[in-house]
Coordinates of C-alpha atoms in Angstrom, one line a residue:
M460 CA -24.2 64.5 -13.8
T461 CA -22.3 61.2 -13.7
T462 CA -21.1 59.4 -16.8
Q463 CA -22.2 55.8 -17.1
Q464 CA -19.2 53.5 -17.4
P465 CA -19.5 50.6 -19.8
D466 CA -20.0 47.2 -18.2
P467 CA -16.9 45.1 -18.9
W468 CA -18.9 41.9 -18.5
Q469 CA -21.5 42.9 -21.2
A470 CA -21.3 40.7 -24.3
R471 CA -19.8 42.5 -27.2
P472 CA -21.2 42.1 -30.7
E473 CA -19.2 39.7 -32.9
A474 CA -17.1 41.3 -35.6
P475 CA -18.0 40.4 -39.1
A476 CA -15.7 37.8 -40.8
A477 CA -13.1 39.3 -42.9
S478 CA -13.3 38.9 -46.6
G479 CA -11.4 35.9 -47.9
S480 CA -11.4 34.3 -44.4
S481 CA -10.7 30.6 -44.4
I482 CA -13.4 29.9 -41.8
P483 CA -15.8 27.6 -43.4
Q484 CA -19.3 29.0 -43.9
K485 CA -22.2 26.9 -42.8
D486 CA -25.6 26.6 -44.4
P487 CA -28.8 27.1 -42.5
A488 CA -28.8 23.4 -41.6
G489 CA -25.5 23.8 -40.0
Q490 CA -23.6 21.7 -42.5
D491 CA -20.2 22.6 -43.8
Q492 CA -20.4 23.8 -47.4
G493 CA -17.1 22.1 -48.3
A494 CA -18.3 18.8 -47.0
A495 CA -21.6 19.2 -48.8
T496 CA -19.7 19.8 -52.1
A497 CA -17.5 16.8 -51.5
Q498 CA -20.6 14.6 -50.8
A499 CA -22.3 15.9 -54.0
A500 CA -19.3 14.8 -56.2
P501 CA -20.2 11.4 -57.8
E502 CA -18.0 8.5 -57.0
K503 CA -16.0 6.9 -59.8
E504 CA -17.2 3.4 -60.7
W505 CA -14.7 0.6 -60.5
W506 CA -15.0 -0.1 -64.3
D507 CA -14.4 3.5 -65.3
D508 CA -10.7 3.3 -65.3
P509 CA -8.1 4.0 -68.0
G510 CA -6.6 0.6 -67.4
M511 CA -9.8 -1.1 -68.6
P512 CA -10.6 -1.6 -72.3
W513 CA -14.3 -0.8 -72.2
K514 CA -15.9 2.6 -72.1
H515 CA -19.1 1.5 -70.5
E516 CA -20.3 -0.7 -67.6
P517 CA -19.2 -4.2 -68.5
G518 CA -21.8 -6.8 -69.2
R519 CA -21.5 -10.5 -69.2
A520 CA -19.7 -10.8 -72.6
D521 CA -17.1 -8.1 -71.5
K522 CA -16.3 -10.0 -68.3
Q523 CA -16.1 -13.3 -70.1
C524 CA -13.7 -11.9 -72.7
M525 CA -11.5 -10.4 -70.1
A526 CA -11.4 -13.7 -68.2
W527 CA -10.3 -15.4 -71.4
I528 CA -7.5 -12.9 -71.8
L529 CA -6.3 -13.4 -68.3
F530 CA -6.5 -17.2 -68.7
M531 CA -4.4 -17.0 -71.9
G532 CA -1.6 -15.2 -70.0
L533 CA -1.6 -17.8 -67.2
F534 CA -1.8 -20.7 -69.7
G535 CA 1.2 -19.3 -71.7
M536 CA 3.3 -19.0 -68.6
A537 CA 2.4 -22.5 -67.4
M538 CA 3.3 -24.0 -70.8
L539 CA 6.8 -22.6 -71.0
P540 CA 8.4 -25.4 -69.0
L541 CA 6.6 -28.0 -71.1
R542 CA 7.8 -26.3 -74.3
G543 CA 11.4 -26.3 -73.2
W544 CA 11.2 -29.9 -72.2
L545 CA 9.4 -31.3 -75.3
L546 CA 11.7 -29.4 -77.7
G547 CA 14.5 -31.7 -76.6
L548 CA 12.4 -34.8 -76.0
N549 CA 9.9 -35.0 -78.9
P550 CA 9.6 -32.0 -81.2
P551 CA 6.6 -33.5 -83.3
V552 CA 4.6 -33.9 -80.1
L553 CA 5.5 -30.3 -79.1
V554 CA 4.2 -29.1 -82.5
A555 CA 1.0 -31.1 -82.2
L556 CA 0.2 -29.8 -78.7
T557 CA 1.3 -26.1 -79.1
G558 CA 1.9 -25.3 -82.7
S559 CA 5.5 -24.3 -81.7
R560 CA 7.4 -22.7 -84.6
S561 CA 10.8 -23.6 -83.1
G562 CA 9.4 -27.2 -82.7
T563 CA 8.3 -27.2 -86.3
A564 CA 11.8 -26.3 -87.5
A565 CA 13.2 -29.0 -85.3
M566 CA 10.7 -31.5 -86.7
G567 CA 11.7 -30.5 -90.2
A568 CA 15.4 -31.2 -89.4
L569 CA 14.4 -34.6 -88.0
A570 CA 12.2 -35.4 -91.0
S571 CA 15.1 -34.7 -93.4
Q572 CA 17.0 -37.5 -91.6
G573 CA 14.0 -39.9 -91.6
L574 CA 13.4 -39.4 -87.9
A575 CA 9.9 -37.9 -88.0
N576 CA 7.3 -40.2 -89.6
N577 CA 3.9 -38.8 -90.5
W578 CA 5.2 -35.2 -89.9
W579 CA 2.3 -33.7 -91.9
L580 CA -0.2 -35.0 -89.3
Y581 CA 1.7 -33.2 -86.6
L582 CA 1.9 -30.1 -88.7
M583 CA -1.9 -30.0 -89.3
A584 CA -2.5 -30.5 -85.6
G585 CA 0.0 -27.7 -84.9
S586 CA -1.8 -25.3 -87.3
I587 CA -5.0 -25.8 -85.3
M588 CA -3.4 -25.5 -81.9
S589 CA -1.4 -22.4 -82.8
I590 CA -4.6 -20.5 -83.4
K591 CA -6.6 -21.9 -80.5
F592 CA -6.8 -18.6 -78.6
D593 CA -6.7 -16.1 -81.5
W594 CA -10.4 -15.7 -81.6
V595 CA -10.2 -14.1 -78.2
F596 CA -8.4 -11.1 -79.6
W597 CA -10.9 -10.9 -82.5
W598 CA -13.7 -10.9 -79.9
A599 CA -12.0 -8.2 -77.8
G600 CA -11.9 -6.0 -81.0
K601 CA -15.5 -6.7 -81.7
L602 CA -16.5 -5.7 -78.1
W603 CA -14.2 -2.8 -77.3
G604 CA -12.8 -1.6 -80.6
R605 CA -9.3 -0.3 -80.0
G606 CA -9.8 -0.5 -76.2
M607 CA -7.5 -3.5 -75.7
I608 CA -4.7 -1.9 -77.8
E609 CA -5.0 1.3 -75.6
V610 CA -4.5 -0.9 -72.5
W611 CA -1.4 -2.5 -73.9
A612 CA 0.0 0.7 -75.2
G613 CA -0.5 2.4 -71.8
Q614 CA 2.0 0.2 -70.1
S615 CA 5.0 2.5 -71.0
K616 CA 6.1 5.1 -73.5
R617 CA 8.1 2.5 -75.4
A618 CA 5.0 0.2 -75.6
A619 CA 2.9 3.0 -76.8
K620 CA 5.4 3.7 -79.6
N621 CA 5.6 0.1 -80.6
Y622 CA 1.8 -0.4 -80.7
A623 CA 1.4 2.8 -82.7
K624 CA 3.8 1.4 -85.3
A625 CA 2.0 -1.9 -85.3
E626 CA -1.4 -0.3 -85.7
T627 CA -0.1 1.8 -88.7
W628 CA 1.1 -1.3 -90.4
A629 CA -2.1 -3.1 -89.7
H630 CA -4.2 -0.4 -91.3
K631 CA -2.0 -0.4 -94.4
L632 CA -2.0 -4.2 -94.9
G633 CA -5.7 -4.9 -94.5
W634 CA -6.6 -8.6 -94.6
I635 CA -3.1 -9.4 -95.9
G636 CA -2.0 -8.5 -92.4
M637 CA -3.3 -11.9 -91.3
F638 CA -0.3 -13.4 -93.1
V639 CA 2.2 -10.7 -92.0
A640 CA 1.0 -11.1 -88.3
Y641 CA 3.3 -14.2 -88.0
V642 CA 6.5 -12.4 -89.1
P643 CA 9.0 -12.7 -86.3
I644 CA 9.8 -9.1 -85.7
P645 CA 9.9 -7.1 -82.4
L646 CA 6.5 -5.5 -82.9
P647 CA 3.2 -6.7 -81.5
L648 CA 1.7 -7.1 -84.9
M649 CA -0.2 -10.3 -84.3
Q650 CA -2.4 -9.0 -81.4
V651 CA -3.0 -5.6 -83.0
I652 CA -4.0 -7.2 -86.3
F653 CA -6.4 -9.7 -84.7
V654 CA -8.0 -7.0 -82.5
L655 CA -8.5 -4.7 -85.5
A656 CA -10.0 -7.5 -87.5
G657 CA -12.8 -7.7 -84.9
S658 CA -13.2 -4.0 -84.6
T659 CA -13.5 -3.4 -88.3
G660 CA -16.2 -5.9 -88.8
M661 CA -14.5 -9.0 -90.2
G662 CA -16.7 -12.0 -89.6
W663 CA -15.3 -14.7 -87.3
K664 CA -15.5 -17.4 -90.0
K665 CA -13.4 -15.4 -92.4
F666 CA -11.1 -14.5 -89.6
M667 CA -10.5 -18.1 -88.5
A668 CA -10.1 -19.3 -92.1
L669 CA -7.5 -16.7 -92.9
D670 CA -5.8 -17.3 -89.5
F671 CA -5.6 -21.1 -90.1
L672 CA -4.3 -20.6 -93.6
A673 CA -1.7 -18.1 -92.5
S674 CA -0.6 -20.3 -89.6
T675 CA -0.2 -23.3 -91.9
V676 CA 1.9 -21.3 -94.5
W677 CA 4.3 -20.1 -91.8
L678 CA 4.6 -23.5 -90.1
L679 CA 5.5 -25.0 -93.5
A680 CA 8.1 -22.2 -93.9
Y681 CA 9.7 -23.2 -90.5
F682 CA 9.5 -26.8 -91.4
W683 CA 11.3 -26.2 -94.7
F684 CA 14.0 -24.2 -92.9
G685 CA 14.6 -27.1 -90.5
W686 CA 14.7 -29.5 -93.4
S687 CA 17.2 -27.3 -95.2
V688 CA 19.5 -27.2 -92.2
G689 CA 19.2 -31.0 -91.7
E690 CA 21.8 -33.0 -89.9
P691 CA 23.6 -30.1 -88.0
A692 CA 20.2 -29.2 -86.5
V693 CA 19.6 -32.8 -85.5
V694 CA 23.0 -32.9 -83.8
L695 CA 22.2 -29.7 -81.9
L696 CA 18.8 -31.1 -80.8
K697 CA 20.5 -34.2 -79.5
Q698 CA 22.8 -32.1 -77.4
Y699 CA 19.9 -30.0 -76.2
A700 CA 18.0 -33.1 -75.2
K701 CA 20.7 -33.8 -72.6
V702 CA 19.9 -30.6 -70.8
A703 CA 16.2 -30.2 -71.6
N704 CA 15.2 -31.4 -68.1
Y705 CA 17.3 -28.7 -66.5
V706 CA 15.9 -26.1 -68.8
A707 CA 12.4 -27.0 -67.8
I708 CA 13.3 -26.9 -64.1
G709 CA 15.0 -23.5 -64.7
L710 CA 11.9 -22.1 -66.4
I711 CA 9.7 -23.3 -63.5
V712 CA 11.9 -21.6 -61.0
F713 CA 11.9 -18.4 -63.1
I714 CA 8.1 -18.3 -63.4
V715 CA 7.6 -18.9 -59.7
G716 CA 10.3 -16.4 -58.7
S717 CA 9.0 -13.7 -61.0
T718 CA 5.5 -14.2 -59.7
V719 CA 6.6 -13.8 -56.1
V720 CA 8.7 -10.7 -56.9
N721 CA 5.8 -9.0 -58.8
S722 CA 3.4 -9.9 -56.0
R723 CA 5.7 -8.3 -53.4
R724 CA 6.2 -5.2 -55.5
K725 CA 2.4 -4.7 -55.8
Q726 CA 2.1 -5.1 -52.0
A727 CA 4.8 -2.5 -51.5

């Protein structure tokens, strides 16, 4: 009786996959299970980002408010050279166009020497112009609550600390904070107080009335300071007027240069 030898060409049964094998399993349709899981995960919307102030899909009002905030930043940078130039050329005009506090102090010094006629008209115009964009912060608070503050605070740990302090002060002060907002201290009190005014339900008429009153009071304080200094400040302004053109040119170069550098950093 002969023993049958196994056929070496006969297909052998596949060994079962070991437990914990990294070989991807396939479903009956032949699709990779990992790919299916990845496809099932919902994609994040463009607006659902920590760098955005809203917690929902932005509507028309949200986009308009954000556009105003971006415009304010660009407008402020564009006005820097003009501010530097007008401070030496004509402080009253600077006050009327921008509500500049340093310009108001300079105008007070000129008025003390009889060199700024009808200064009160420039001062009233300056009070209006100094608050021309404040309603945007109030609107941001009405739309997004603390959202805009969270965006500002998220820029760095130092910024977060400063905004936390400013918010603490804003809550303590209440509506009186509208007057404290103009205090020249290294805290972002003004923006925080204006945003919280909108988020806590202050009406826009009351907000604008308090803001105008606070701005006028502080501009009068700067005017009085310039008046008190008097002639020495006028002499200093005359000296500054000689280099005002160079200061304006230097500011333009700085703005353009910083814009180019920041753009290249973002591309890198």
